[in-house]
Amino acid sequence: MSASHSVQGKEAPYYYVPADSGHPVRTAVALLAMGLGAAAWVNDVSWGKWLVLVGVLGLITVLYFWFGDAIHESETGLNSKRIDLSYRWGMSWFIFSEVMFFAGFFGALWYVRTITTPWLGDLDHQLLLWPDFQAVWPNFGPAGVVEHFQTVGPFWLPTINTALLLSSGVTLTIAHHALRENHRGKTMFWLAATVLLGFIFVACQAYEYHHAITELNLKFSSGVYGSLFYMLTGFHGFHVIMGATMLTVILIRLARGHFTADHHFGFEGAAWYWHFVDVVWLGLYLFVYWF
């Protein structure tokens, strides 16, 4: 993330176009290594996991220098309001793509619960295909196909996690208002609190997974319920980690004197992403844990 204007108050009168860069090519090579390594890994090829590791480390390294270049461009006054608008549209479309990503999984959950399960439990399917199938949610498939498991209810850990994320949204909003009032110390304090709440959420979810696997026998292989539970909550947890990492970078930049009260899109873009993560969790809390 970068701000759209220099901290010196300078603003370029044009749309800045960077010089040719090797960052996209290096990123593509790192992603290719990750993809090939993952394909080899799932097929039990010994070097697959090491190639994935090389790809991940390469991607992190390239992004570090790439983002560093973008930050340098911003802080030296090369960007104009047109660049600012481009950043805002880019972040908006990125978050929209993430909305569609989760919409697909929520749609799968709805389809399985309201269409597939009753459909497989009707008289024709019971007589011809699934004589032992019970059309209830969650279901264990035909008798003996899925090991018995228990579901994860809303109390108490998911409710605590909901409180953590909602609280983090409040602390982030306070930090944003403090930055707009040019109170840098207050901004850093409340932003640090947001990051801390985010990582506590991740730790709580890791504990929830351990409890679900060891005590409830709920695994990724526990039928459609288990796979959807871990896909939805797991991908959300990954987004929380990414959002907290983004906010950590913004916190470091604040400590280095970046951003002003008027020009701080790097902060705003990360805040948009974090609020999106909060909203998605509310959907998960209701439709995965309650209903």
PDB file of C-alpha atoms in Angstrom:
ATOM      1  CA  MET A   1       0.000   0.000   0.000  1.00  0.00           C
ATOM      2  CA  SER A   2       1.250   3.493  -0.650  1.00  0.00           C
ATOM      3  CA  ALA A   3      -0.034   6.948   0.016  1.00  0.00           C
ATOM      4  CA  SER A   4      -1.003   9.005  -2.983  1.00  0.00           C
ATOM      5  CA  HIS A   5       1.022  12.097  -2.244  1.00  0.00           C
ATOM      6  CA  SER A   6       4.386  13.016  -0.842  1.00  0.00           C
ATOM      7  CA  VAL A   7       4.660  13.800   2.845  1.00  0.00           C
ATOM      8  CA  GLN A   8       6.421  16.961   1.673  1.00  0.00           C
ATOM      9  CA  GLY A   9       3.144  18.210   0.216  1.00  0.00           C
ATOM     10  CA  LYS A  10       4.365  17.976  -3.366  1.00  0.00           C
ATOM     11  CA  GLU A  11       2.100  16.717  -6.087  1.00  0.00           C
ATOM     12  CA  ALA A  12       3.001  15.774  -9.620  1.00  0.00           C
ATOM     13  CA  PRO A  13       0.863  17.500 -12.282  1.00  0.00           C
ATOM     14  CA  TYR A  14       0.813  14.396 -14.489  1.00  0.00           C
ATOM     15  CA  TYR A  15      -0.033  10.717 -14.364  1.00  0.00           C
ATOM     16  CA  TYR A  16       3.239   9.098 -13.347  1.00  0.00           C
ATOM     17  CA  VAL A  17       4.185   5.989 -15.335  1.00  0.00           C
ATOM     18  CA  PRO A  18       7.052   3.994 -13.798  1.00  0.00           C
ATOM     19  CA  ALA A  19       9.984   2.797 -15.864  1.00  0.00           C
ATOM     20  CA  ASP A  20      10.114  -0.790 -17.108  1.00  0.00           C
ATOM     21  CA  SER A  21      10.461  -3.198 -14.192  1.00  0.00           C
ATOM     22  CA  GLY A  22      11.389  -6.822 -13.728  1.00  0.00           C
ATOM     23  CA  HIS A  23       9.071  -7.236 -10.740  1.00  0.00           C
ATOM     24  CA  PRO A  24       6.145  -8.722 -12.747  1.00  0.00           C
ATOM     25  CA  VAL A  25       8.387 -11.331 -14.370  1.00  0.00           C
ATOM     26  CA  ARG A  26       9.968 -12.294 -11.052  1.00  0.00           C
ATOM     27  CA  THR A  27       6.513 -12.541  -9.486  1.00  0.00           C
ATOM     28  CA  ALA A  28       5.344 -14.830 -12.304  1.00  0.00           C
ATOM     29  CA  VAL A  29       8.382 -17.082 -11.812  1.00  0.00           C
ATOM     30  CA  ALA A  30       7.723 -17.305  -8.065  1.00  0.00           C
ATOM     31  CA  LEU A  31       4.047 -18.159  -8.641  1.00  0.00           C
ATOM     32  CA  LEU A  32       5.003 -20.769 -11.234  1.00  0.00           C
ATOM     33  CA  ALA A  33       7.365 -22.382  -8.736  1.00  0.00           C
ATOM     34  CA  MET A  34       4.600 -22.434  -6.136  1.00  0.00           C
ATOM     35  CA  GLY A  35       2.130 -24.013  -8.573  1.00  0.00           C
ATOM     36  CA  LEU A  36       4.524 -26.688  -9.828  1.00  0.00           C
ATOM     37  CA  GLY A  37       5.670 -27.437  -6.304  1.00  0.00           C
ATOM     38  CA  ALA A  38       2.104 -27.784  -5.057  1.00  0.00           C
ATOM     39  CA  ALA A  39       1.212 -30.144  -7.924  1.00  0.00           C
ATOM     40  CA  ALA A  40       4.265 -32.262  -7.140  1.00  0.00           C
ATOM     41  CA  TRP A  41       3.595 -32.160  -3.406  1.00  0.00           C
ATOM     42  CA  VAL A  42       0.029 -33.493  -3.636  1.00  0.00           C
ATOM     43  CA  ASN A  43       1.374 -36.332  -5.815  1.00  0.00           C
ATOM     44  CA  ASP A  44       3.908 -37.287  -3.120  1.00  0.00           C
ATOM     45  CA  VAL A  45       6.971 -36.061  -5.020  1.00  0.00           C
ATOM     46  CA  SER A  46       9.701 -35.426  -2.457  1.00  0.00           C
ATOM     47  CA  TRP A  47      10.934 -32.090  -3.823  1.00  0.00           C
ATOM     48  CA  GLY A  48       7.441 -30.595  -4.172  1.00  0.00           C
ATOM     49  CA  LYS A  49       7.207 -29.000  -0.731  1.00  0.00           C
ATOM     50  CA  TRP A  50      10.682 -27.488  -1.084  1.00  0.00           C
ATOM     51  CA  LEU A  51       9.774 -25.921  -4.412  1.00  0.00           C
ATOM     52  CA  VAL A  52       6.647 -24.453  -2.793  1.00  0.00           C
ATOM     53  CA  LEU A  53       8.841 -22.988  -0.055  1.00  0.00           C
ATOM     54  CA  VAL A  54      11.202 -21.482  -2.623  1.00  0.00           C
ATOM     55  CA  GLY A  55       8.237 -19.983  -4.475  1.00  0.00           C
ATOM     56  CA  VAL A  56       6.723 -18.490  -1.320  1.00  0.00           C
ATOM     57  CA  LEU A  57      10.031 -16.969  -0.199  1.00  0.00           C
ATOM     58  CA  GLY A  58      10.627 -15.636  -3.705  1.00  0.00           C
ATOM     59  CA  LEU A  59       7.157 -14.075  -3.844  1.00  0.00           C
ATOM     60  CA  ILE A  60       7.593 -12.393  -0.458  1.00  0.00           C
ATOM     61  CA  THR A  61      10.981 -11.012  -1.517  1.00  0.00           C
ATOM     62  CA  VAL A  62       9.691  -9.647  -4.827  1.00  0.00           C
ATOM     63  CA  LEU A  63       6.643  -8.046  -3.212  1.00  0.00           C
ATOM     64  CA  TYR A  64       8.836  -6.440  -0.548  1.00  0.00           C
ATOM     65  CA  PHE A  65      10.938  -4.648  -3.153  1.00  0.00           C
ATOM     66  CA  TRP A  66       7.957  -3.940  -5.439  1.00  0.00           C
ATOM     67  CA  PHE A  67       5.926  -2.319  -2.671  1.00  0.00           C
ATOM     68  CA  GLY A  68       9.063  -0.486  -1.560  1.00  0.00           C
ATOM     69  CA  ASP A  69       9.363   1.076  -5.007  1.00  0.00           C
ATOM     70  CA  ALA A  70       5.688   2.130  -4.915  1.00  0.00           C
ATOM     71  CA  ILE A  71       6.146   3.690  -1.475  1.00  0.00           C
ATOM     72  CA  HIS A  72       9.256   5.544  -2.671  1.00  0.00           C
ATOM     73  CA  GLU A  73       7.314   6.931  -5.623  1.00  0.00           C
ATOM     74  CA  SER A  74       4.622   8.192  -3.285  1.00  0.00           C
ATOM     75  CA  GLU A  75       6.938   9.695  -0.698  1.00  0.00           C
ATOM     76  CA  THR A  76       9.010  11.552  -3.303  1.00  0.00           C
ATOM     77  CA  GLY A  77       5.983  13.301  -4.795  1.00  0.00           C
ATOM     78  CA  LEU A  78       5.729  11.425  -8.082  1.00  0.00           C
ATOM     79  CA  ASN A  79       2.071  10.553  -7.683  1.00  0.00           C
ATOM     80  CA  SER A  80      -0.844  12.846  -8.419  1.00  0.00           C
ATOM     81  CA  LYS A  81      -4.550  12.814  -7.605  1.00  0.00           C
ATOM     82  CA  ARG A  82      -5.092  10.725 -10.712  1.00  0.00           C
ATOM     83  CA  ILE A  83      -2.841   8.046  -9.239  1.00  0.00           C
ATOM     84  CA  ASP A  84      -4.811   8.330  -6.005  1.00  0.00           C
ATOM     85  CA  LEU A  85      -8.025   7.669  -7.927  1.00  0.00           C
ATOM     86  CA  SER A  86      -6.430   4.681  -9.661  1.00  0.00           C
ATOM     87  CA  TYR A  87      -5.405   3.215  -6.301  1.00  0.00           C
ATOM     88  CA  ARG A  88      -8.916   3.656  -4.964  1.00  0.00           C
ATOM     89  CA  TRP A  89     -10.551   2.000  -7.962  1.00  0.00           C
ATOM     90  CA  GLY A  90      -7.992  -0.795  -7.877  1.00  0.00           C
ATOM     91  CA  MET A  91      -8.612  -1.517  -4.194  1.00  0.00           C
ATOM     92  CA  SER A  92     -12.377  -1.305  -4.692  1.00  0.00           C
ATOM     93  CA  TRP A  93     -12.347  -3.882  -7.490  1.00  0.00           C
ATOM     94  CA  PHE A  94      -9.986  -6.110  -5.502  1.00  0.00           C
ATOM     95  CA  ILE A  95     -12.365  -6.128  -2.531  1.00  0.00           C
ATOM     96  CA  PHE A  96     -15.282  -6.753  -4.905  1.00  0.00           C
ATOM     97  CA  SER A  97     -13.446  -9.826  -6.240  1.00  0.00           C
ATOM     98  CA  GLU A  98     -13.029 -11.014  -2.648  1.00  0.00           C
ATOM     99  CA  VAL A  99     -16.755 -10.511  -2.064  1.00  0.00           C
ATOM    100  CA  MET A 100     -17.482 -12.747  -5.065  1.00  0.00           C
ATOM    101  CA  PHE A 101     -14.971 -15.287  -3.757  1.00  0.00           C
ATOM    102  CA  PHE A 102     -16.840 -15.669  -0.476  1.00  0.00           C
ATOM    103  CA  ALA A 103     -20.197 -15.433  -2.235  1.00  0.00           C
ATOM    104  CA  GLY A 104     -19.297 -18.656  -4.043  1.00  0.00           C
ATOM    105  CA  PHE A 105     -18.722 -20.511  -0.775  1.00  0.00           C
ATOM    106  CA  PHE A 106     -21.802 -19.039   0.896  1.00  0.00           C
ATOM    107  CA  GLY A 107     -23.747 -20.041  -2.199  1.00  0.00           C
ATOM    108  CA  ALA A 108     -22.433 -23.602  -1.922  1.00  0.00           C
ATOM    109  CA  LEU A 109     -23.516 -23.716   1.724  1.00  0.00           C
ATOM    110  CA  TRP A 110     -27.009 -22.479   0.823  1.00  0.00           C
ATOM    111  CA  TYR A 111     -27.331 -24.892  -2.114  1.00  0.00           C
ATOM    112  CA  VAL A 112     -26.333 -27.938  -0.081  1.00  0.00           C
ATOM    113  CA  ARG A 113     -28.600 -27.092   2.838  1.00  0.00           C
ATOM    114  CA  THR A 114     -31.751 -25.964   1.044  1.00  0.00           C
ATOM    115  CA  ILE A 115     -31.668 -27.850  -2.269  1.00  0.00           C
ATOM    116  CA  THR A 116     -29.336 -30.853  -2.335  1.00  0.00           C
ATOM    117  CA  THR A 117     -30.091 -32.279   1.117  1.00  0.00           C
ATOM    118  CA  PRO A 118     -33.922 -32.299   0.750  1.00  0.00           C
ATOM    119  CA  TRP A 119     -33.565 -33.506  -2.843  1.00  0.00           C
ATOM    120  CA  LEU A 120     -31.465 -36.530  -1.855  1.00  0.00           C
ATOM    121  CA  GLY A 121     -33.905 -37.297   0.940  1.00  0.00           C
ATOM    122  CA  ASP A 122     -37.022 -37.546  -1.225  1.00  0.00           C
ATOM    123  CA  LEU A 123     -38.780 -40.844  -1.814  1.00  0.00           C
ATOM    124  CA  ASP A 124     -37.199 -41.642  -5.191  1.00  0.00           C
ATOM    125  CA  HIS A 125     -33.638 -41.232  -3.942  1.00  0.00           C
ATOM    126  CA  GLN A 126     -34.326 -43.106  -0.718  1.00  0.00           C
ATOM    127  CA  LEU A 127     -35.686 -46.088  -2.633  1.00  0.00           C
ATOM    128  CA  LEU A 128     -33.200 -46.127  -5.521  1.00  0.00           C
ATOM    129  CA  LEU A 129     -29.900 -44.535  -4.429  1.00  0.00           C
ATOM    130  CA  TRP A 130     -29.621 -43.671  -0.724  1.00  0.00           C
ATOM    131  CA  PRO A 131     -31.893 -45.909   1.352  1.00  0.00           C
ATOM    132  CA  ASP A 132     -30.193 -44.928   4.617  1.00  0.00           C
ATOM    133  CA  PHE A 133     -29.842 -41.205   3.916  1.00  0.00           C
ATOM    134  CA  GLN A 134     -31.464 -38.750   6.343  1.00  0.00           C
ATOM    135  CA  ALA A 135     -32.286 -35.309   4.979  1.00  0.00           C
ATOM    136  CA  VAL A 136     -31.108 -33.316   7.996  1.00  0.00           C
ATOM    137  CA  TRP A 137     -28.369 -30.716   8.358  1.00  0.00           C
ATOM    138  CA  PRO A 138     -25.653 -31.484   9.052  1.00  0.00           C
ATOM    139  CA  ASN A 139     -25.856 -34.975   7.629  1.00  0.00           C
ATOM    140  CA  PHE A 140     -23.489 -37.928   7.686  1.00  0.00           C
ATOM    141  CA  GLY A 141     -24.266 -39.187   4.213  1.00  0.00           C
ATOM    142  CA  PRO A 142     -25.574 -42.718   3.744  1.00  0.00           C
ATOM    143  CA  ALA A 143     -25.011 -44.870   6.836  1.00  0.00           C
ATOM    144  CA  GLY A 144     -21.342 -45.620   7.461  1.00  0.00           C
ATOM    145  CA  VAL A 145     -19.917 -43.294   4.815  1.00  0.00           C
ATOM    146  CA  VAL A 146     -18.927 -40.403   7.110  1.00  0.00           C
ATOM    147  CA  GLU A 147     -17.555 -40.876  10.615  1.00  0.00           C
ATOM    148  CA  HIS A 148     -19.715 -39.461  13.368  1.00  0.00           C
ATOM    149  CA  PHE A 149     -18.793 -35.902  14.339  1.00  0.00           C
ATOM    150  CA  GLN A 150     -20.155 -33.023  16.364  1.00  0.00           C
ATOM    151  CA  THR A 151     -20.770 -29.545  15.031  1.00  0.00           C
ATOM    152  CA  VAL A 152     -19.198 -26.348  16.372  1.00  0.00           C
ATOM    153  CA  GLY A 153     -21.749 -24.144  18.113  1.00  0.00           C
ATOM    154  CA  PRO A 154     -21.620 -20.370  18.589  1.00  0.00           C
ATOM    155  CA  PHE A 155     -20.670 -20.530  22.281  1.00  0.00           C
ATOM    156  CA  TRP A 156     -18.278 -19.523  23.391  1.00  0.00           C
ATOM    157  CA  LEU A 157     -15.229 -19.175  21.216  1.00  0.00           C
ATOM    158  CA  PRO A 158     -16.945 -18.042  17.976  1.00  0.00           C
ATOM    159  CA  THR A 159     -18.834 -15.406  19.979  1.00  0.00           C
ATOM    160  CA  ILE A 160     -15.584 -14.239  21.578  1.00  0.00           C
ATOM    161  CA  ASN A 161     -14.007 -14.045  18.135  1.00  0.00           C
ATOM    162  CA  THR A 162     -16.952 -11.974  16.937  1.00  0.00           C
ATOM    163  CA  ALA A 163     -16.413  -9.545  19.804  1.00  0.00           C
ATOM    164  CA  LEU A 164     -12.694  -9.389  18.968  1.00  0.00           C
ATOM    165  CA  LEU A 165     -13.278  -8.529  15.316  1.00  0.00           C
ATOM    166  CA  LEU A 166     -16.029  -6.009  16.029  1.00  0.00           C
ATOM    167  CA  SER A 167     -13.789  -4.364  18.620  1.00  0.00           C
ATOM    168  CA  SER A 168     -10.957  -4.234  16.100  1.00  0.00           C
ATOM    169  CA  GLY A 169     -13.242  -2.410  13.680  1.00  0.00           C
ATOM    170  CA  VAL A 170     -13.903   0.207  16.372  1.00  0.00           C
ATOM    171  CA  THR A 171     -10.217   0.650  17.244  1.00  0.00           C
ATOM    172  CA  LEU A 172      -9.331   0.977  13.558  1.00  0.00           C
ATOM    173  CA  THR A 173     -11.987   3.646  13.072  1.00  0.00           C
ATOM    174  CA  ILE A 174     -10.619   5.564  16.071  1.00  0.00           C
ATOM    175  CA  ALA A 175      -7.121   5.310  14.568  1.00  0.00           C
ATOM    176  CA  HIS A 176      -8.398   6.644  11.234  1.00  0.00           C
ATOM    177  CA  HIS A 177     -10.064   9.644  12.843  1.00  0.00           C
ATOM    178  CA  ALA A 178      -6.901  10.313  14.853  1.00  0.00           C
ATOM    179  CA  LEU A 179      -4.832  10.302  11.672  1.00  0.00           C
ATOM    180  CA  ARG A 180      -7.226  12.731  10.002  1.00  0.00           C
ATOM    181  CA  GLU A 181      -6.735  15.013  13.016  1.00  0.00           C
ATOM    182  CA  ASN A 182      -2.947  14.600  12.676  1.00  0.00           C
ATOM    183  CA  HIS A 183      -2.556  12.852  16.046  1.00  0.00           C
ATOM    184  CA  ARG A 184       0.159  10.393  15.008  1.00  0.00           C
ATOM    185  CA  GLY A 185       0.795   8.915  18.454  1.00  0.00           C
ATOM    186  CA  LYS A 186      -2.891   8.218  19.034  1.00  0.00           C
ATOM    187  CA  THR A 187      -3.166   6.727  15.556  1.00  0.00           C
ATOM    188  CA  MET A 188      -0.296   4.336  16.178  1.00  0.00           C
ATOM    189  CA  PHE A 189      -1.709   3.262  19.566  1.00  0.00           C
ATOM    190  CA  TRP A 190      -5.150   2.375  18.247  1.00  0.00           C
ATOM    191  CA  LEU A 191      -3.751   0.785  15.097  1.00  0.00           C
ATOM    192  CA  ALA A 192      -1.455  -1.389  17.224  1.00  0.00           C
ATOM    193  CA  ALA A 193      -4.513  -2.401  19.262  1.00  0.00           C
ATOM    194  CA  THR A 194      -6.273  -3.393  16.026  1.00  0.00           C
ATOM    195  CA  VAL A 195      -3.352  -5.549  14.917  1.00  0.00           C
ATOM    196  CA  LEU A 196      -3.191  -7.211  18.343  1.00  0.00           C
ATOM    197  CA  LEU A 197      -6.914  -8.016  18.291  1.00  0.00           C
ATOM    198  CA  GLY A 198      -6.520  -9.492  14.807  1.00  0.00           C
ATOM    199  CA  PHE A 199      -3.751 -11.871  15.795  1.00  0.00           C
ATOM    200  CA  ILE A 200      -5.601 -12.856  18.986  1.00  0.00           C
ATOM    201  CA  PHE A 201      -8.526 -13.792  16.720  1.00  0.00           C
ATOM    202  CA  VAL A 202      -6.203 -16.030  14.677  1.00  0.00           C
ATOM    203  CA  ALA A 203      -4.881 -17.693  17.847  1.00  0.00           C
ATOM    204  CA  CYS A 204      -8.428 -18.344  19.066  1.00  0.00           C
ATOM    205  CA  GLN A 205      -9.388 -19.863  15.730  1.00  0.00           C
ATOM    206  CA  ALA A 206      -6.340 -22.127  15.811  1.00  0.00           C
ATOM    207  CA  TYR A 207      -7.457 -23.332  19.248  1.00  0.00           C
ATOM    208  CA  GLU A 208     -10.985 -23.850  17.896  1.00  0.00           C
ATOM    209  CA  TYR A 209      -9.613 -26.012  15.081  1.00  0.00           C
ATOM    210  CA  HIS A 210      -7.613 -28.104  17.540  1.00  0.00           C
ATOM    211  CA  HIS A 211     -10.712 -28.609  19.683  1.00  0.00           C
ATOM    212  CA  ALA A 212     -12.871 -29.466  16.659  1.00  0.00           C
ATOM    213  CA  ILE A 213     -10.424 -32.048  15.306  1.00  0.00           C
ATOM    214  CA  THR A 214      -9.378 -33.725  18.563  1.00  0.00           C
ATOM    215  CA  GLU A 215     -12.600 -33.589  20.583  1.00  0.00           C
ATOM    216  CA  LEU A 216     -15.432 -33.240  18.078  1.00  0.00           C
ATOM    217  CA  ASN A 217     -13.891 -35.441  15.360  1.00  0.00           C
ATOM    218  CA  LEU A 218     -14.758 -32.698  12.861  1.00  0.00           C
ATOM    219  CA  LYS A 219     -12.329 -32.919   9.958  1.00  0.00           C
ATOM    220  CA  PHE A 220     -12.083 -31.676   6.409  1.00  0.00           C
ATOM    221  CA  SER A 221     -13.240 -35.149   5.358  1.00  0.00           C
ATOM    222  CA  SER A 222     -16.363 -34.993   7.558  1.00  0.00           C
ATOM    223  CA  GLY A 223     -18.740 -34.857   4.639  1.00  0.00           C
ATOM    224  CA  VAL A 224     -19.933 -31.662   3.037  1.00  0.00           C
ATOM    225  CA  TYR A 225     -20.376 -29.989   6.433  1.00  0.00           C
ATOM    226  CA  GLY A 226     -16.737 -30.480   7.386  1.00  0.00           C
ATOM    227  CA  SER A 227     -15.370 -29.354   4.036  1.00  0.00           C
ATOM    228  CA  LEU A 228     -17.542 -26.215   3.928  1.00  0.00           C
ATOM    229  CA  PHE A 229     -16.822 -25.385   7.576  1.00  0.00           C
ATOM    230  CA  TYR A 230     -13.065 -25.440   7.093  1.00  0.00           C
ATOM    231  CA  MET A 231     -13.161 -23.803   3.663  1.00  0.00           C
ATOM    232  CA  LEU A 232     -15.261 -20.874   4.877  1.00  0.00           C
ATOM    233  CA  THR A 233     -13.628 -20.312   8.257  1.00  0.00           C
ATOM    234  CA  GLY A 234     -10.146 -21.235   7.029  1.00  0.00           C
ATOM    235  CA  PHE A 235     -10.121 -18.838   4.092  1.00  0.00           C
ATOM    236  CA  HIS A 236     -11.534 -16.144   6.338  1.00  0.00           C
ATOM    237  CA  GLY A 237      -8.756 -16.799   8.845  1.00  0.00           C
ATOM    238  CA  PHE A 238      -6.219 -16.456   6.024  1.00  0.00           C
ATOM    239  CA  HIS A 239      -7.769 -13.104   5.123  1.00  0.00           C
ATOM    240  CA  VAL A 240      -7.505 -11.995   8.749  1.00  0.00           C
ATOM    241  CA  ILE A 241      -3.789 -12.869   8.711  1.00  0.00           C
ATOM    242  CA  MET A 242      -3.317 -10.927   5.475  1.00  0.00           C
ATOM    243  CA  GLY A 243      -5.286  -7.946   6.796  1.00  0.00           C
ATOM    244  CA  ALA A 244      -3.356  -7.876  10.073  1.00  0.00           C
ATOM    245  CA  THR A 245      -0.104  -8.074   8.103  1.00  0.00           C
ATOM    246  CA  MET A 246      -1.180  -5.140   5.927  1.00  0.00           C
ATOM    247  CA  LEU A 247      -2.040  -3.092   9.010  1.00  0.00           C
ATOM    248  CA  THR A 248       1.323  -4.003  10.551  1.00  0.00           C
ATOM    249  CA  VAL A 249       3.075  -2.586   7.490  1.00  0.00           C
ATOM    250  CA  ILE A 250       0.976   0.582   7.799  1.00  0.00           C
ATOM    251  CA  LEU A 251       1.954   0.813  11.482  1.00  0.00           C
ATOM    252  CA  ILE A 252       5.643   0.595  10.568  1.00  0.00           C
ATOM    253  CA  ARG A 253       5.173   3.276   7.937  1.00  0.00           C
ATOM    254  CA  LEU A 254       3.467   5.535  10.465  1.00  0.00           C
ATOM    255  CA  ALA A 255       6.426   5.082  12.797  1.00  0.00           C
ATOM    256  CA  ARG A 256       8.701   6.181   9.940  1.00  0.00           C
ATOM    257  CA  GLY A 257       6.724   9.371   9.411  1.00  0.00           C
ATOM    258  CA  HIS A 258       4.721   8.390   6.349  1.00  0.00           C
ATOM    259  CA  PHE A 259       1.205   9.682   5.628  1.00  0.00           C
ATOM    260  CA  THR A 260      -0.385  13.023   6.415  1.00  0.00           C
ATOM    261  CA  ALA A 261      -3.796  14.048   7.687  1.00  0.00           C
ATOM    262  CA  ASP A 262      -4.996  14.700   4.144  1.00  0.00           C
ATOM    263  CA  HIS A 263      -3.179  12.056   2.125  1.00  0.00           C
ATOM    264  CA  HIS A 264      -3.065   8.523   3.513  1.00  0.00           C
ATOM    265  CA  PHE A 265      -4.672   6.121   1.086  1.00  0.00           C
ATOM    266  CA  GLY A 266      -2.301   3.341   2.150  1.00  0.00           C
ATOM    267  CA  PHE A 267      -3.994   3.464   5.548  1.00  0.00           C
ATOM    268  CA  GLU A 268      -7.465   3.764   4.037  1.00  0.00           C
ATOM    269  CA  GLY A 269      -7.000   0.858   1.636  1.00  0.00           C
ATOM    270  CA  ALA A 270      -5.891  -1.472   4.433  1.00  0.00           C
ATOM    271  CA  ALA A 271      -8.799  -0.226   6.577  1.00  0.00           C
ATOM    272  CA  TRP A 272     -11.283  -0.985   3.797  1.00  0.00           C
ATOM    273  CA  TYR A 273      -9.938  -4.515   3.595  1.00  0.00           C
ATOM    274  CA  TRP A 274     -10.160  -4.978   7.361  1.00  0.00           C
ATOM    275  CA  HIS A 275     -13.766  -3.809   7.526  1.00  0.00           C
ATOM    276  CA  PHE A 276     -14.578  -6.195   4.682  1.00  0.00           C
ATOM    277  CA  VAL A 277     -13.082  -9.049   6.740  1.00  0.00           C
ATOM    278  CA  ASP A 278     -15.268  -7.984   9.683  1.00  0.00           C
ATOM    279  CA  VAL A 279     -18.443  -8.087   7.598  1.00  0.00           C
ATOM    280  CA  VAL A 280     -17.627 -11.514   6.163  1.00  0.00           C
ATOM    281  CA  TRP A 281     -17.128 -12.880   9.667  1.00  0.00           C
ATOM    282  CA  LEU A 282     -20.591 -11.690  10.696  1.00  0.00           C
ATOM    283  CA  GLY A 283     -22.010 -13.745   7.831  1.00  0.00           C
ATOM    284  CA  LEU A 284     -19.984 -16.765   8.920  1.00  0.00           C
ATOM    285  CA  TYR A 285     -21.012 -16.342  12.537  1.00  0.00           C
ATOM    286  CA  LEU A 286     -24.682 -16.394  11.594  1.00  0.00           C
ATOM    287  CA  PHE A 287     -24.847 -18.991   8.813  1.00  0.00           C
ATOM    288  CA  VAL A 288     -22.118 -21.425   9.929  1.00  0.00           C
ATOM    289  CA  TYR A 289     -22.342 -21.358  13.716  1.00  0.00           C
ATOM    290  CA  TRP A 290     -25.973 -20.369  14.410  1.00  0.00           C
ATOM    291  CA  PHE A 291     -28.174 -21.631  11.573  1.00  0.00           C
TER     292      PHE A 291
END
